[in-house]
XYZ file of C-alpha atoms in Angstrom:
376
model
C 104.812 158.412 130.351
C 107.922 160.447 129.673
C 110.964 158.397 128.728
C 114.218 159.718 130.139
C 117.419 159.976 128.146
C 119.017 157.389 130.426
C 116.166 154.941 129.866
C 116.451 155.354 126.093
C 120.215 154.847 126.233
C 119.910 151.683 128.325
C 117.151 150.346 126.096
C 119.125 151.022 122.914
C 122.189 149.280 124.301
C 120.197 146.212 125.319
C 118.075 145.841 122.194
C 120.673 146.621 119.549
C 123.317 144.366 121.085
C 121.338 141.182 120.366
C 122.647 139.006 117.506
C 120.703 138.463 114.279
C 120.769 135.569 111.827
C 120.542 135.702 108.021
C 120.710 132.206 106.566
C 124.086 130.813 107.675
C 125.439 134.146 108.930
C 125.217 135.278 112.545
C 125.550 139.052 112.795
C 126.892 139.988 116.255
C 124.353 142.768 116.800
C 121.464 144.593 115.124
C 123.480 147.495 113.691
C 124.339 147.564 109.995
C 126.199 150.198 108.036
C 124.053 151.349 105.126
C 125.565 151.319 101.615
C 126.681 154.813 100.602
C 128.501 155.750 97.393
C 131.795 157.431 98.272
C 133.823 157.543 95.003
C 137.228 157.091 96.635
C 138.345 154.112 94.524
C 140.291 155.410 91.493
C 140.358 152.884 88.697
C 137.563 151.053 90.483
C 140.070 149.636 92.977
C 139.319 149.881 96.714
C 142.595 150.710 98.410
C 143.938 150.632 101.940
C 141.991 153.780 102.808
C 138.738 152.042 101.870
C 139.689 149.015 103.977
C 140.433 151.308 106.921
C 137.172 153.208 106.403
C 135.072 150.067 106.743
C 137.160 148.234 109.346
C 137.204 151.269 111.629
C 133.419 151.094 111.862
C 133.455 147.340 112.355
C 135.959 147.755 115.184
C 133.569 150.215 116.822
C 130.789 147.645 116.836
C 128.905 147.788 113.528
C 127.733 144.200 113.164
C 127.144 144.113 109.410
C 128.863 146.289 106.824
C 126.978 146.676 103.546
C 129.522 148.209 101.199
C 128.880 151.066 98.851
C 127.450 149.981 95.525
C 130.084 148.216 93.430
C 129.702 147.598 89.711
C 129.228 144.079 88.377
C 131.230 142.982 85.336
C 129.132 144.480 82.574
C 130.317 147.446 80.499
C 127.072 149.387 80.950
C 126.986 148.917 84.723
C 128.560 152.187 85.854
C 129.176 155.876 85.315
C 132.408 156.695 87.155
C 135.933 155.326 87.307
C 136.088 156.308 90.989
C 133.311 153.961 92.070
C 134.657 150.521 93.015
C 134.119 147.618 90.635
C 133.527 144.011 91.585
C 135.354 142.473 88.661
C 138.968 142.435 87.542
C 141.992 140.957 89.292
C 143.203 144.178 90.909
C 139.724 145.232 91.982
C 138.891 141.881 93.581
C 142.266 141.774 95.324
C 141.436 145.147 96.839
C 138.041 143.912 97.972
C 139.588 140.801 99.533
C 141.729 143.074 101.711
C 138.621 145.037 102.718
C 136.844 141.841 103.790
C 139.901 140.643 105.699
C 140.191 143.970 107.526
C 136.538 143.961 108.566
C 136.778 140.378 109.803
C 139.921 141.191 111.775
C 137.952 143.999 113.433
C 135.167 141.620 114.456
C 132.531 142.531 111.873
C 130.755 140.884 108.974
C 130.569 142.333 105.470
C 128.630 141.960 102.219
C 129.239 143.834 98.950
C 126.319 145.610 97.326
C 126.294 144.433 93.704
C 125.102 147.160 91.345
C 124.124 147.914 87.755
C 122.816 151.434 87.189
C 120.962 150.783 83.930
C 119.399 153.857 82.317
C 120.956 156.242 84.834
C 124.092 156.033 82.718
C 124.919 158.345 79.795
C 126.990 157.026 76.916
C 130.504 158.445 77.142
C 130.835 158.012 80.893
C 133.669 156.042 82.485
C 134.805 153.382 82.947
C 133.590 152.176 79.516
C 132.659 155.302 77.524
C 131.575 153.432 74.387
C 129.015 151.301 76.206
C 125.373 152.384 75.842
C 122.945 152.717 78.712
C 120.528 149.804 78.871
C 117.210 149.223 80.581
C 113.980 147.292 80.253
C 112.503 149.799 77.800
C 115.181 152.441 77.237
C 113.248 154.822 79.515
C 114.616 156.842 82.427
C 112.890 157.275 85.766
C 111.812 160.774 84.712
C 110.015 159.292 81.690
C 112.495 160.461 79.047
C 114.141 158.057 76.622
C 117.710 159.326 76.979
C 120.464 157.762 74.876
C 120.050 154.143 75.929
C 118.337 151.102 74.504
C 115.855 148.444 75.531
C 117.557 145.226 76.554
C 117.464 142.198 74.289
C 117.286 138.645 75.593
C 121.044 138.417 75.097
C 121.534 141.600 77.151
C 119.415 140.141 79.935
C 121.430 136.922 79.961
C 124.699 138.875 80.065
C 123.622 140.977 83.040
C 122.216 137.996 84.929
C 125.532 136.237 84.385
C 127.488 139.272 85.586
C 125.605 139.363 88.889
C 126.060 135.619 89.354
C 129.794 135.842 88.681
C 130.172 138.732 91.120
C 128.384 136.780 93.831
C 130.569 133.733 93.238
C 133.656 135.947 93.426
C 132.389 137.509 96.659
C 132.186 134.127 98.344
C 135.533 133.043 96.896
C 137.429 136.060 98.251
C 135.915 135.863 101.720
C 132.774 137.987 101.960
C 129.953 136.858 104.246
C 127.123 137.260 101.725
C 125.963 139.636 99.000
C 123.373 142.361 98.645
C 121.701 142.860 95.260
C 120.858 146.518 94.582
C 117.258 146.446 93.406
C 116.337 149.941 94.605
C 116.365 153.672 93.803
C 115.635 153.506 90.082
C 118.730 151.546 89.025
C 118.587 148.635 86.574
C 116.851 145.937 88.614
C 114.391 148.501 89.945
C 113.774 149.761 86.409
C 112.355 146.323 85.637
C 110.312 146.226 88.847
C 108.658 149.617 88.334
C 105.884 150.075 85.774
C 107.078 153.626 85.138
C 110.251 152.389 83.435
C 109.191 148.897 82.364
C 106.971 149.113 79.288
C 107.856 145.726 77.870
C 105.247 143.530 76.215
C 107.159 140.264 76.655
C 107.557 137.958 79.661
C 109.536 140.649 81.534
C 106.807 143.299 81.517
C 103.174 143.697 82.479
C 101.855 142.780 85.914
C 103.998 142.896 89.089
C 104.959 139.220 88.876
C 106.160 139.594 85.277
C 108.106 142.739 86.137
C 109.860 140.746 88.877
C 111.065 138.058 86.451
C 114.406 139.763 85.706
C 115.198 140.235 89.408
C 114.145 136.666 90.192
C 116.404 135.323 87.442
C 119.336 137.227 88.933
C 118.590 135.860 92.402
C 118.255 132.300 91.092
C 121.507 132.560 89.122
C 123.306 133.928 92.181
C 121.867 131.172 94.342
C 123.199 128.545 91.923
C 126.731 129.958 92.087
C 127.082 130.279 95.873
C 126.819 127.801 98.723
C 123.404 127.131 100.311
C 124.255 128.938 103.567
C 125.680 132.036 101.827
C 123.251 134.922 102.471
C 121.608 136.713 99.558
C 120.069 140.056 100.570
C 117.815 142.006 98.224
C 117.520 145.785 98.559
C 114.392 147.438 97.209
C 112.555 150.735 97.531
C 109.403 152.488 96.487
C 111.175 155.803 95.707
C 113.588 156.506 92.846
C 116.437 158.992 92.534
C 114.400 161.179 90.163
C 110.946 160.223 91.437
C 110.542 160.402 95.203
C 106.780 159.815 94.937
C 107.102 156.650 92.831
C 105.623 153.445 94.200
C 106.260 149.862 93.221
C 103.214 148.821 95.208
C 100.147 150.696 96.368
C 98.879 147.913 98.625
C 100.333 145.072 100.689
C 98.976 142.625 98.122
C 100.870 144.316 95.308
C 104.049 144.292 97.383
C 103.623 140.602 98.135
C 103.278 139.880 94.405
C 106.717 141.442 93.886
C 108.515 139.942 96.877
C 107.152 136.389 96.759
C 108.952 135.381 93.521
C 112.201 136.688 94.991
C 111.782 134.466 98.039
C 111.100 131.502 95.773
C 114.248 132.328 93.800
C 116.374 132.322 96.945
C 116.420 135.697 98.746
C 117.350 135.288 102.418
C 116.611 138.823 103.657
C 115.160 142.100 102.421
C 116.727 145.533 102.872
C 113.820 147.960 102.544
C 115.121 151.413 101.651
C 113.014 154.344 102.816
C 113.879 157.996 103.247
C 112.326 158.130 106.744
C 112.000 154.790 108.521
C 109.279 156.006 110.909
C 106.649 156.646 108.219
C 103.929 153.985 107.732
C 103.997 152.415 104.267
C 100.286 151.695 103.728
C 97.081 153.076 105.203
C 95.633 151.237 108.158
C 98.931 150.057 109.650
C 101.938 151.579 111.380
C 104.309 149.119 109.689
C 107.073 150.660 107.613
C 108.367 149.079 104.398
C 110.752 146.738 106.209
C 107.964 145.697 108.548
C 105.750 144.786 105.615
C 108.573 142.897 103.901
C 109.081 140.729 106.971
C 105.356 140.213 107.542
C 104.644 139.241 103.934
C 107.651 136.982 103.346
C 108.738 135.671 106.735
C 112.296 136.625 105.848
C 114.536 138.819 108.035
C 114.316 142.506 107.159
C 116.646 145.479 107.438
C 115.209 148.950 107.973
C 116.918 152.183 106.953
C 116.122 155.864 106.514
C 117.430 158.759 108.620
C 118.187 156.618 111.672
C 119.311 158.865 114.515
C 119.060 162.041 112.427
C 116.451 164.249 110.821
C 116.422 165.011 107.107
C 117.658 162.303 104.748
C 120.815 161.073 103.034
C 120.056 162.639 99.647
C 120.113 166.075 101.288
C 123.734 165.458 102.249
C 124.684 165.679 98.566
C 123.097 169.138 98.547
C 125.385 170.263 101.351
C 122.827 169.993 104.143
C 123.607 168.860 107.646
C 121.211 167.181 110.065
C 120.300 167.285 113.738
C 119.963 164.370 116.130
C 116.664 162.487 116.308
C 115.441 160.260 119.137
C 115.809 156.496 118.778
C 112.636 155.752 120.764
C 110.402 155.088 117.744
C 113.041 152.824 116.233
C 113.345 150.851 119.453
C 109.564 150.527 119.748
C 109.453 148.954 116.291
C 112.392 146.685 117.004
C 110.733 145.577 120.233
C 107.630 144.620 118.221
C 109.896 142.511 115.974
C 108.910 144.489 112.875
C 112.433 144.079 111.451
C 115.720 142.477 112.395
C 118.547 144.903 111.629
C 118.895 148.667 111.519
C 121.043 150.175 108.770
C 122.649 153.480 109.713
C 123.999 155.909 107.132
C 124.997 159.503 107.804
C 125.291 159.030 111.563
C 127.990 156.379 111.036
C 129.705 158.536 108.423
C 129.833 161.431 110.870
C 131.059 159.341 113.771
C 132.862 156.027 113.170
C 132.333 155.342 116.890
C 128.529 155.676 116.618
C 127.882 151.978 117.205
C 130.220 151.821 120.196
C 128.499 154.813 121.767
C 124.999 153.435 121.205
C 125.874 149.913 122.336
C 127.624 151.410 125.361
C 124.627 153.510 126.389
C 126.423 156.774 125.571
C 123.774 158.518 123.471
C 124.756 161.835 125.031
C 128.044 161.662 123.080
C 126.398 161.480 119.632
C 126.918 164.448 117.323
C 124.820 166.091 114.569
C 125.728 165.404 110.951
C 127.983 167.845 109.083
C 127.648 167.603 105.283
C 131.394 168.274 104.947
C 131.888 164.684 106.131
C 131.161 163.484 102.586
C 134.308 165.174 101.303
C 136.658 162.813 103.121
C 137.030 159.080 103.712
C 137.782 158.743 107.394
């Protein structure tokens, strides 16, 4: 049966307008804004333009804002002084204003807490003397780079930095936190066998490789209130290894996710490049669908929602055309996941959520890569 554009628009408005619950947080609808690095925070301080950028999308109906990645308080966490930091008096004051602005616009917001690990090169801002660190001093492309394998003291320091950032997030008014465990950054470097070659308790089988991430989750959980949501973002793919896989089977994925649930994760944000692709043979479930099925926790899907191509192509100057939402709605109707994170489409059009929730799909526009050059 052919589905008309009007039927799709009405269906999208009805299904995406339903609220979702993550621990003690009620999100007003199923639309989330995906975290996207923008580099418009000189000195690591998010200013009024950043607050306006996020609150404008909340005012248009985005239910949950997941901020761009923001560095935790560890000197090796970042690589640019224009990426916001989640430590320091001025930086946290800026973030408090962002949270207030989003709340005033009717939305909810969580910061994405980030440590890039071996992606960093020594000499990069904001702390040029700090070395890159990782589980084994190995990059996602297999090279050793200029970094070092983390000691037990390094591990404790980073775990503490994430916990402090989460405590600060709750203190200054955020609605939860997201831990960035995806895309080949530090937490993911421990999860993936390609970068984790340790012979101690933090390396080996999938459960051992999850120990570092689970310790971060547990430390965060201890520093925040019981109802404060802790979201964990993960992926199979890495920035320099699109074909990489944490898990080749559902059983292997469960071995990774189960310790995180035990440690206190409330929801999983499963990052894929194309949400409509099945994750394992024999099932149509995508990565978010498997995360929800295996853990029973709410899941967020992401990956070229509403557009063709993928977000990484935007950095190469490529635009994207509109893509039907029918497959997404079919999956949502089957309760495969709970929220839908939207990236480039919401960058292109701050009113995207309002148009979708209002049944106005005919007003959506293709993505222009020039959008990345401004913060609007």
